[in-house]
Coordinates of C-alpha atoms in Angstrom, one line a residue:
M1 CA 1.5 -44.4 7.6
R2 CA -1.8 -46.2 7.6
E3 CA -2.7 -44.7 10.9
G4 CA -1.8 -41.3 9.8
R5 CA -4.0 -41.6 6.7
K6 CA -6.9 -42.8 8.8
Q7 CA -6.4 -39.7 11.0
L8 CA -6.4 -37.5 8.0
G9 CA -9.6 -39.2 6.7
D10 CA -11.3 -38.9 10.1
L11 CA -10.4 -35.2 10.2
L12 CA -11.8 -34.6 6.8
I13 CA -15.0 -36.3 7.9
E14 CA -15.2 -34.2 11.1
R15 CA -14.9 -31.0 9.0
G16 CA -17.7 -32.2 6.7
L17 CA -15.4 -32.2 3.7
I18 CA -16.0 -35.9 2.9
T19 CA -18.5 -38.6 4.0
P20 CA -17.6 -42.0 5.6
E21 CA -18.6 -43.6 2.4
H22 CA -16.1 -41.5 0.4
L23 CA -13.4 -42.6 2.8
E24 CA -14.3 -46.3 2.5
D25 CA -14.3 -46.0 -1.3
A26 CA -10.9 -44.3 -1.4
L27 CA -9.4 -46.9 1.0
R28 CA -10.6 -49.8 -1.2
K29 CA -9.0 -48.1 -4.2
Q30 CA -5.8 -47.6 -2.2
K31 CA -5.5 -51.3 -1.5
V32 CA -5.4 -51.9 -5.2
S33 CA -3.3 -49.0 -6.5
G34 CA -1.1 -48.2 -3.5
E35 CA -1.6 -44.4 -4.2
P36 CA -1.7 -42.0 -1.3
L37 CA -5.1 -41.5 0.2
G38 CA -5.2 -37.8 -0.4
E39 CA -4.5 -38.2 -4.1
L40 CA -7.2 -40.7 -4.5
L41 CA -9.7 -38.5 -2.7
I42 CA -8.8 -35.6 -5.0
K43 CA -8.9 -37.8 -8.2
S44 CA -12.3 -39.1 -7.2
K45 CA -13.4 -35.4 -6.7
F46 CA -14.6 -36.2 -3.2
V47 CA -12.6 -33.2 -1.9
A48 CA -10.8 -30.2 -3.4
E49 CA -7.0 -30.2 -3.3
Q50 CA -7.0 -26.9 -1.4
D51 CA -9.3 -28.1 1.3
L52 CA -7.3 -31.3 1.8
L53 CA -4.0 -29.6 1.9
K54 CA -5.2 -27.1 4.5
I55 CA -6.1 -30.0 6.7
L56 CA -2.8 -31.8 6.0
A57 CA -0.8 -28.6 6.8
E58 CA -2.7 -28.2 10.0
Q59 CA -2.1 -31.8 10.9
L60 CA 1.7 -31.3 10.3
G61 CA 1.9 -27.9 12.0
L62 CA 2.7 -26.1 8.8
D63 CA 1.4 -22.9 7.2
F64 CA -0.9 -23.2 4.2
V65 CA 0.0 -20.4 1.7
E66 CA -1.9 -19.0 -1.2
L67 CA 0.9 -17.8 -3.4
S68 CA -1.2 -15.1 -5.1
E69 CA -1.3 -13.4 -1.7
Y70 CA 2.3 -14.0 -0.9
K71 CA 5.1 -11.5 -1.8
I72 CA 7.6 -13.9 -3.3
D73 CA 11.3 -13.1 -3.0
L74 CA 13.0 -13.3 -6.4
S75 CA 16.3 -14.0 -4.8
A76 CA 14.8 -17.1 -3.1
V77 CA 13.3 -18.3 -6.4
A78 CA 16.7 -18.1 -8.0
M79 CA 18.1 -20.6 -5.5
V80 CA 16.6 -23.6 -7.3
P81 CA 16.7 -24.2 -11.1
Q82 CA 13.4 -24.2 -12.9
N83 CA 13.7 -27.8 -14.0
V84 CA 14.3 -29.0 -10.4
A85 CA 11.4 -26.9 -9.1
K86 CA 9.0 -28.2 -11.9
K87 CA 10.1 -31.8 -11.4
N88 CA 9.5 -31.8 -7.7
M89 CA 6.7 -29.3 -7.7
V90 CA 8.4 -27.0 -5.2
L91 CA 9.0 -23.2 -5.2
P92 CA 11.3 -21.3 -2.9
V93 CA 9.4 -18.2 -1.9
G94 CA 11.5 -16.4 0.8
F95 CA 13.7 -16.5 3.8
E96 CA 12.8 -16.7 7.4
D97 CA 15.0 -16.9 10.5
G98 CA 18.0 -18.0 8.3
K99 CA 15.9 -20.7 6.6
L100 CA 14.8 -21.0 3.0
V101 CA 11.0 -21.1 2.8
V102 CA 9.8 -23.6 0.2
S103 CA 6.3 -24.1 -1.0
T104 CA 5.3 -27.7 -1.7
A105 CA 2.1 -29.7 -2.5
D106 CA 3.6 -32.8 -0.7
P107 CA 5.0 -31.8 2.7
T108 CA 5.6 -35.5 3.6
N109 CA 8.3 -35.8 0.9
V110 CA 11.3 -35.3 3.2
F111 CA 13.7 -36.5 0.5
V112 CA 13.1 -33.4 -1.7
F113 CA 13.8 -31.2 1.3
D114 CA 17.1 -33.0 1.9
D115 CA 18.1 -32.5 -1.7
L116 CA 17.2 -28.8 -1.5
R117 CA 19.2 -28.4 1.7
I118 CA 22.3 -29.8 0.0
M119 CA 21.7 -27.8 -3.2
T120 CA 21.1 -24.4 -1.6
G121 CA 23.1 -24.7 1.7
F122 CA 20.0 -23.5 3.6
E123 CA 17.9 -25.3 6.1
I124 CA 14.4 -25.7 4.6
K125 CA 11.1 -24.5 6.1
P126 CA 8.3 -26.1 4.2
V127 CA 4.9 -24.4 3.6
V128 CA 2.0 -25.9 1.8
S129 CA 0.3 -24.7 -1.5
T130 CA -1.8 -26.3 -4.2
T131 CA -0.1 -27.9 -7.2
E132 CA -1.8 -25.5 -9.5
D133 CA -0.7 -22.5 -7.5
I134 CA 2.9 -23.7 -7.4
S135 CA 3.0 -24.7 -11.1
S136 CA 1.6 -21.3 -12.3
S137 CA 4.0 -19.4 -10.0
I138 CA 7.0 -21.4 -11.4
D139 CA 5.9 -20.5 -14.9
N140 CA 5.5 -16.8 -14.0
Y141 CA 8.9 -16.5 -12.4
A142 CA 10.6 -18.5 -15.0
Q143 CA 9.1 -16.0 -17.5
T144 CA 10.6 -13.2 -15.4
E145 CA 14.0 -14.8 -15.5
E146 CA 13.8 -15.5 -19.2
V147 CA 12.7 -11.9 -20.0
M148 CA 15.6 -10.6 -18.0
E149 CA 18.1 -12.9 -19.7
E150 CA 16.6 -12.1 -23.1
A151 CA 16.9 -8.3 -22.4
I152 CA 20.5 -8.7 -21.3
G153 CA 21.4 -10.8 -24.3
E154 CA 20.0 -8.3 -26.8
I155 CA 21.5 -5.2 -25.3
E156 CA 25.1 -4.3 -25.9
G157 CA 27.1 -2.6 -23.2
G158 CA 27.6 1.1 -22.9
E159 CA 25.4 4.2 -22.6
L160 CA 23.2 5.4 -25.4
H161 CA 23.7 9.0 -26.3
D162 CA 21.7 9.0 -29.5
A163 CA 18.0 9.6 -28.9
D164 CA 16.9 7.6 -31.9
A165 CA 18.9 4.6 -30.9
A166 CA 17.5 4.8 -27.3
A167 CA 14.0 5.0 -28.7
E168 CA 14.6 2.0 -30.9
M169 CA 15.9 -0.1 -28.1
A170 CA 13.0 0.9 -25.8
E171 CA 10.6 -0.5 -28.4
E172 CA 12.3 -3.9 -28.6
A173 CA 10.3 -6.8 -27.2
P174 CA 12.6 -7.8 -24.3
I175 CA 12.6 -4.3 -22.8
V176 CA 8.9 -4.0 -23.3
K177 CA 8.3 -7.3 -21.5
L178 CA 10.6 -6.4 -18.7
V179 CA 8.9 -3.1 -18.0
N180 CA 5.5 -4.8 -18.1
L181 CA 6.6 -7.4 -15.6
V182 CA 7.9 -4.8 -13.2
I183 CA 4.7 -2.8 -13.4
N184 CA 2.4 -5.9 -13.2
Q185 CA 4.3 -7.3 -10.2
A186 CA 4.0 -4.0 -8.4
C187 CA 0.3 -3.8 -8.9
E188 CA -0.1 -7.4 -7.7
D189 CA 1.9 -6.7 -4.6
G190 CA -0.2 -3.7 -3.7
A191 CA 2.7 -1.2 -4.1
S192 CA 2.0 2.5 -4.1
D193 CA 5.3 3.5 -5.8
I194 CA 7.9 1.9 -8.0
H195 CA 11.5 3.2 -7.6
I196 CA 13.9 2.5 -10.4
E197 CA 17.3 3.7 -9.2
P198 CA 20.6 3.5 -11.2
Q199 CA 23.5 2.5 -9.0
E200 CA 27.2 2.3 -9.8
K201 CA 27.2 -1.3 -11.1
D202 CA 23.5 -2.2 -11.5
V203 CA 19.9 -0.9 -11.4
R204 CA 18.0 -1.3 -8.2
I205 CA 14.2 -1.7 -8.3
R206 CA 12.1 -1.1 -5.2
Y207 CA 8.4 -1.1 -4.4
R208 CA 6.8 0.9 -1.6
I209 CA 4.3 -1.3 0.1
D210 CA 2.3 -0.1 3.1
G211 CA 4.5 3.0 3.3
V212 CA 7.8 1.0 3.5
L213 CA 10.3 0.4 0.6
H214 CA 11.2 -3.2 -0.3
E215 CA 14.0 -4.1 -2.8
V216 CA 12.6 -6.6 -5.3
M217 CA 15.1 -6.8 -8.1
R218 CA 18.6 -5.7 -9.2
S219 CA 19.1 -5.7 -13.0
P220 CA 22.5 -5.4 -14.9
K221 CA 23.7 -1.9 -15.7
R222 CA 23.4 -2.7 -19.4
I223 CA 19.7 -2.7 -19.2
Q224 CA 19.5 0.9 -17.8
P225 CA 19.4 2.9 -21.1
G226 CA 16.6 0.8 -22.6
L227 CA 14.7 0.6 -19.4
L228 CA 14.7 4.3 -18.7
S229 CA 14.0 5.2 -22.3
R230 CA 11.0 2.8 -22.4
L231 CA 9.5 4.5 -19.3
K232 CA 10.1 8.0 -20.7
I233 CA 8.4 7.1 -24.0
M234 CA 5.4 5.6 -22.2
S235 CA 5.2 8.8 -20.1
D236 CA 5.4 11.1 -23.1
M237 CA 8.7 12.6 -22.0
N238 CA 11.7 13.8 -24.0
I239 CA 14.1 10.9 -24.0
A240 CA 17.0 13.0 -25.3
E241 CA 16.8 15.3 -22.2
R242 CA 18.7 13.8 -19.2
R243 CA 20.0 16.8 -17.4
I244 CA 16.8 18.1 -15.8
P245 CA 13.8 16.5 -14.0
Q246 CA 10.7 15.6 -16.1
D247 CA 7.2 14.7 -15.2
G248 CA 4.8 12.5 -17.1
R249 CA 1.8 10.2 -16.8
I250 CA 0.9 6.7 -18.0
G251 CA -2.5 5.1 -18.2
L252 CA -2.7 1.3 -18.4
V253 CA -5.0 -1.6 -17.8
V254 CA -3.3 -4.1 -15.4
G255 CA -5.2 -7.3 -15.3
D256 CA -8.8 -6.1 -15.2
R257 CA -8.0 -2.8 -13.4
A258 CA -7.6 0.6 -14.9
V259 CA -4.4 2.1 -13.3
D260 CA -2.7 5.5 -13.8
F261 CA 0.9 6.1 -13.1
R262 CA 2.4 9.5 -12.2
V263 CA 6.0 9.4 -13.4
A264 CA 8.9 11.6 -12.3
T265 CA 12.6 11.5 -13.4
L266 CA 15.5 12.9 -11.4
P267 CA 19.1 13.1 -12.7
T268 CA 21.6 11.4 -10.4
V269 CA 25.3 10.8 -10.6
Y270 CA 24.6 7.3 -12.0
G271 CA 21.8 8.1 -14.4
E272 CA 18.2 9.1 -14.2
Q273 CA 16.1 7.8 -11.3
V274 CA 12.5 7.1 -12.2
V275 CA 9.6 7.0 -9.6
L276 CA 6.2 5.8 -10.7
R277 CA 3.3 6.7 -8.3
I278 CA 0.6 4.1 -8.8
L279 CA -2.9 5.6 -8.8
E280 CA -5.5 2.9 -8.8
K281 CA -8.9 4.2 -9.7
E282 CA -10.6 1.8 -7.2
S283 CA -9.0 3.7 -4.3
I284 CA -11.0 6.9 -5.1
L285 CA -14.1 4.9 -4.7
L286 CA -13.3 4.3 -1.0
K287 CA -15.9 5.3 1.5
L288 CA -14.9 7.4 4.5
E289 CA -15.9 4.5 6.7
D290 CA -13.1 2.5 5.0
L291 CA -10.3 4.9 5.9
G292 CA -10.0 4.0 9.6
F293 CA -12.1 6.6 11.3
F294 CA -13.5 5.8 14.7
P295 CA -17.3 6.6 14.7
E296 CA -16.9 9.7 16.9
A297 CA -14.2 11.2 14.8
L298 CA -16.1 10.5 11.6
D299 CA -19.3 12.1 13.0
R300 CA -17.4 15.3 13.8
Y301 CA -15.8 15.4 10.3
R302 CA -19.1 14.6 8.6
T303 CA -20.8 17.4 10.5
S304 CA -18.4 19.9 9.0
F305 CA -18.6 19.0 5.3
S306 CA -22.4 18.6 5.5
K307 CA -22.6 22.4 5.9
P308 CA -23.2 24.5 2.7
Y309 CA -20.2 26.8 3.3
G310 CA -17.0 27.1 5.2
T311 CA -13.4 25.8 4.9
I312 CA -12.3 22.3 5.7
L313 CA -8.5 21.7 5.9
V314 CA -6.8 18.3 5.8
T315 CA -3.2 18.4 7.1
G316 CA -0.3 16.0 7.3
P317 CA 3.0 15.2 5.7
T318 CA 3.4 14.0 2.1
G319 CA 2.0 10.4 1.8
S320 CA -0.3 10.7 4.7
G321 CA -3.5 10.0 2.6
K322 CA -4.8 13.6 2.4
S323 CA -5.9 13.3 -1.2
T324 CA -7.6 10.0 -0.6
T325 CA -9.6 11.5 2.3
L326 CA -10.6 14.5 0.2
Y327 CA -11.6 12.4 -2.8
A328 CA -13.7 10.2 -0.5
T329 CA -15.3 13.3 0.8
L330 CA -16.0 14.5 -2.7
N331 CA -17.7 11.2 -3.5
V332 CA -20.2 12.0 -0.7
L333 CA -20.7 15.6 -1.9
N334 CA -20.9 14.7 -5.6
V335 CA -24.6 14.9 -6.5
P336 CA -26.2 16.4 -9.6
E337 CA -27.6 19.3 -7.7
R338 CA -24.0 20.5 -6.7
N339 CA -21.4 22.1 -8.9
I340 CA -17.9 20.9 -7.7
T341 CA -14.7 22.3 -9.2
T342 CA -11.1 21.4 -8.2
M343 CA -7.7 23.0 -8.7
E344 CA -5.0 20.4 -8.3
D345 CA -1.2 20.0 -8.9
P346 CA -1.3 17.5 -10.4
V347 CA -4.8 16.0 -11.0
E348 CA -4.1 12.5 -9.7
Y349 CA -7.5 10.9 -10.3
R350 CA -10.2 11.7 -12.8
L351 CA -13.6 12.0 -11.0
A352 CA -16.8 11.6 -13.0
G353 CA -19.2 14.5 -12.6
I354 CA -16.6 16.9 -11.2
N355 CA -14.8 19.7 -13.0
Q356 CA -11.1 19.3 -12.5
M357 CA -8.3 21.8 -13.4
Q358 CA -4.6 21.3 -13.2
V359 CA -2.0 23.9 -12.3
N360 CA 0.2 25.1 -15.2
V361 CA 2.7 27.6 -13.8
K362 CA 4.5 28.0 -17.2
A363 CA 1.2 29.1 -18.7
G364 CA 0.4 31.4 -15.8
L365 CA -2.3 29.1 -14.4
T366 CA -1.3 29.1 -10.7
F367 CA -3.6 28.1 -7.8
A368 CA -4.5 31.7 -7.2
A369 CA -5.2 32.5 -10.9
G370 CA -7.2 29.3 -11.3
L371 CA -9.3 30.0 -8.2
R372 CA -10.3 33.4 -9.5
S373 CA -11.5 31.9 -12.7
I374 CA -13.3 29.0 -10.9
L375 CA -15.3 31.6 -8.8
R376 CA -16.7 33.0 -12.0
G377 CA -18.0 29.6 -12.9
D378 CA -20.7 29.5 -10.2
P379 CA -19.3 26.6 -8.0
D380 CA -21.0 25.3 -4.9
C381 CA -17.9 23.4 -3.7
L382 CA -14.2 24.0 -4.3
L383 CA -11.3 21.7 -3.8
V384 CA -7.9 23.5 -3.7
G385 CA -5.1 20.9 -3.9
E386 CA -2.8 22.8 -1.5
I387 CA -2.7 26.2 0.1
R388 CA 1.0 27.2 -0.5
D389 CA 1.0 31.0 -0.2
R390 CA -0.9 34.0 1.1
E391 CA -2.7 34.8 -2.2
T392 CA -4.1 31.3 -2.5
A393 CA -5.1 31.3 1.2
M394 CA -6.9 34.6 0.9
I395 CA -8.9 33.5 -2.1
A396 CA -9.9 30.2 -0.5
I397 CA -10.9 32.0 2.8
E398 CA -12.9 34.6 1.0
S399 CA -14.6 32.0 -1.1
A400 CA -15.8 30.3 2.1
L401 CA -17.0 33.6 3.5
T402 CA -19.0 34.2 0.3
G403 CA -21.0 31.0 0.6
H404 CA -18.8 28.3 -0.9
L405 CA -17.7 25.0 0.7
V406 CA -13.9 24.9 0.3
L407 CA -11.7 21.8 0.8
S408 CA -8.0 22.1 0.9
T409 CA -4.7 20.7 2.4
L410 CA -1.9 22.2 4.4
H411 CA 1.5 20.8 5.5
T412 CA 1.3 21.0 9.3
N413 CA 2.0 18.4 12.0
D414 CA -1.3 18.7 13.7
A415 CA -4.7 20.3 13.4
P416 CA -4.3 23.3 15.7
S417 CA -1.1 24.3 13.8
A418 CA -3.1 24.9 10.7
L419 CA -4.7 28.0 12.1
T420 CA -1.4 29.5 13.2
R421 CA 0.2 28.6 9.8
L422 CA -2.5 30.6 8.0
T423 CA -1.8 33.5 10.3
E424 CA 2.0 33.2 9.5
M425 CA 1.1 33.3 5.8
G426 CA -0.4 36.8 6.3
V427 CA -4.1 36.0 6.4
E428 CA -6.0 38.2 8.9
P429 CA -6.8 36.1 12.1
F430 CA -10.5 37.3 12.1
L431 CA -10.9 36.0 8.5
I432 CA -9.4 32.6 9.5
A433 CA -11.7 32.4 12.6
S434 CA -14.8 33.2 10.5
A435 CA -14.0 30.9 7.6
V436 CA -12.4 27.7 8.9
D437 CA -14.9 25.3 10.2
C438 CA -12.9 22.1 10.7
V439 CA -9.3 20.9 10.5
L440 CA -8.5 17.2 10.1
A441 CA -4.9 16.1 10.7
Q442 CA -4.0 12.5 9.7
R443 CA -1.3 10.0 9.3
L444 CA -1.2 6.6 7.7
G445 CA -0.1 3.7 9.9
R446 CA 0.3 0.0 8.9
R447 CA -2.4 -2.4 10.0
L448 CA -1.3 -5.5 12.0
C449 CA -1.8 -8.7 10.1
K450 CA -4.9 -10.3 11.5
H451 CA -3.6 -13.8 10.9
C452 CA -0.4 -13.5 13.1
K453 CA -0.6 -10.6 15.5
E454 CA 0.3 -11.5 19.0
A455 CA -1.2 -10.0 22.2
Y456 CA 1.0 -9.1 25.1
E457 CA 0.6 -7.2 28.4
I458 CA 2.3 -4.0 29.3
K459 CA 2.3 -1.8 32.4
G460 CA 1.0 1.7 32.3
E461 CA 4.4 3.0 33.4
E462 CA 6.1 1.5 30.3
I463 CA 3.5 3.2 28.1
L464 CA 4.1 6.5 29.8
K465 CA 7.8 6.2 29.0
L466 CA 6.9 6.0 25.3
D467 CA 5.0 9.3 25.7
F468 CA 1.5 7.8 25.3
E469 CA -1.2 8.5 27.9
A470 CA -1.8 5.6 30.4
E471 CA -2.6 5.0 34.0
K472 CA 0.1 4.1 36.4
G473 CA -0.4 0.6 37.9
K474 CA -2.8 -0.5 35.2
T475 CA -2.0 -3.4 32.8
Y476 CA -2.9 -2.9 29.2
T477 CA -3.2 -5.5 26.4
L478 CA -1.4 -4.5 23.2
Y479 CA -0.5 -6.4 20.1
K480 CA 2.8 -6.8 18.2
P481 CA 3.7 -8.0 14.7
K482 CA 4.9 -11.6 14.4
G483 CA 5.1 -12.3 10.6
C484 CA 3.5 -15.1 8.5
P485 CA 3.3 -16.0 4.9
K486 CA 0.1 -13.9 4.4
C487 CA 1.9 -10.7 5.3
N488 CA 5.3 -11.7 3.8
N489 CA 6.6 -12.1 7.4
T490 CA 6.4 -8.3 8.0
G491 CA 3.6 -8.6 10.6
Y492 CA 1.6 -5.9 8.8
K493 CA -0.8 -5.9 5.9
G494 CA -2.6 -2.8 4.6
R495 CA -2.8 0.7 6.1
M496 CA -5.3 2.8 8.0
G497 CA -5.7 6.4 8.9
I498 CA -4.9 7.9 12.3
H499 CA -7.0 11.1 12.8
E500 CA -7.3 14.3 14.8
V501 CA -10.5 16.2 14.1
M502 CA -10.7 19.8 15.4
M503 CA -13.9 21.7 15.1
V504 CA -13.5 25.5 15.2
S505 CA -15.7 26.5 18.1
P506 CA -16.4 30.1 19.2
D507 CA -13.7 29.7 21.9
I508 CA -11.1 28.5 19.3
E509 CA -12.2 31.4 17.0
N510 CA -11.4 33.8 19.9
L511 CA -8.0 32.2 20.4
T512 CA -7.3 32.5 16.7
I513 CA -8.2 36.2 16.7
E514 CA -5.9 36.8 19.7
K515 CA -3.1 35.1 17.8
S516 CA -2.7 32.5 20.5
S517 CA -0.1 29.7 20.1
S518 CA -1.0 26.4 18.6
E519 CA -0.4 24.8 22.0
A520 CA -3.1 27.0 23.5
I521 CA -5.5 26.1 20.7
A522 CA -4.7 22.4 21.1
R523 CA -5.5 22.5 24.9
K524 CA -8.9 24.1 24.2
A525 CA -9.7 21.7 21.4
V526 CA -8.9 18.7 23.6
A527 CA -11.1 20.2 26.4
E528 CA -13.9 20.4 23.8
G529 CA -13.6 16.7 22.8
M530 CA -10.8 16.5 20.2
K531 CA -8.7 13.3 20.4
S532 CA -5.1 14.0 19.4
L533 CA -3.3 11.9 16.9
R534 CA -1.4 10.1 19.7
I535 CA -4.6 9.3 21.6
D536 CA -6.5 8.1 18.5
G537 CA -3.5 6.0 17.5
F538 CA -3.2 4.5 21.0
E539 CA -6.9 3.6 21.0
K540 CA -6.3 1.8 17.7
A541 CA -3.4 0.0 19.2
L542 CA -5.6 -1.1 22.1
A543 CA -8.1 -2.4 19.6
G544 CA -5.5 -4.5 18.0
L545 CA -5.4 -2.6 14.7
T546 CA -1.8 -1.5 14.9
S547 CA 1.3 -1.7 17.2
I548 CA 2.8 0.9 19.5
E549 CA 6.0 0.7 17.5
E550 CA 4.2 1.7 14.3
L551 CA 2.6 4.6 16.1
A552 CA 6.0 5.8 17.3
R553 CA 7.1 5.7 13.7
V554 CA 4.3 7.7 12.1
V555 CA 3.1 10.0 14.9
A556 CA 5.6 12.6 16.1

């Protein structure tokens, strides 16, 4: 043990964290007190606990984990009683390869791991965290458990058919705390959506993180009426109406961030499903450079929206980041000299300095009707949330031809298909050719975790089998997800755009007028320098930003 401590001390000196004099002073105190060297160094304020534990973890071949960045599995936390966790300063945080991952501030205490193995029936995989981090996390998750138990204890079984009773229950402290915990945890975990789904015997709660759903909690069926009523009250919905879908909105401050939630209910056989789309206002402040564009693609796109008029279309499936790209574009265009008006369904983010309108079909305010009114308001730039029909398409196209810059979205699989889709809607091809200046197709792919991604070599022949372009006989270096505590063992952390930017050149205009197929338009666009979604994605895989498996998932 003495030799190991000397090695730790020497390593701390080598890293410049302590001086030789600090080490000598701590060793003298250790002879008197018998306390561990690390504790004495921390008590003497010669080194921060976090810095020392990082070195200790490295020395023992363990991972150092910052629990604030780790997605903790509630089912793992429940494996160890709170009093045991607090006494031994340990916290189960997840499962990996059939082992229980346990965070500890003292990885040398093998006796605790033996006790946990007997208690849980799992082999233990220790990771290292600071005492403060573990203590605060134990308190947080103990609070979650207490709130859940309190909510269960105060709710009698059975459905609530009386709206007043449901509203009264929804205002009770346990339900309010539970809803707040679910929302706060989702925001901390970086979720984009919260799914609350009634099942036959319980209520499943899932978060969508980086485009993939993860189950985080199952609550007893008895909580369902109060939980759903609370969310409907917060969203200003009719809590007595359970037979038809409803839409609402919530605005909250979570931590120090202003967050909006778009809420939708859907009647199912086991009760109303509620989905909350998390709309963090910071995301609308993203710059185009932060969205994953390669420089060449960004230059092509920037050229198009820098013009005073024309139509720019962003295409892709739901959840591909079209709105984020358009808002990032508006942030560039939003200057005092320019009048920008939007027509959206719904208005997801409020933008300062921009006039935003929301579709209201019941009141007769459709995309087409709204656009006609907008054009009477002397706009310089228009954003049309989505082109859904011929009437909207015609007004948008004509607006571009009369000197306005028009931004909008279409649901097509690639950029060339946008031109043929407008033709199929009934817009004259010569108008499309004259008005559309650029089409941007995009997808969102998960980024590989930079802390644990692994490089591997693959032959060009194998890549060709996956339908990506490669040279036969050539060896490529790609990267695959491994999984570590920082990415919750998924191998991915965050998302980025995969882009296809098609400029509408004179040759593509002619193909459009001739009603050529989208395949013919795509061939010409590629010949003129457009990189397809698959090529752009493959280049990002070669750069180590994502994996070939992720590309196959998101790019058709």
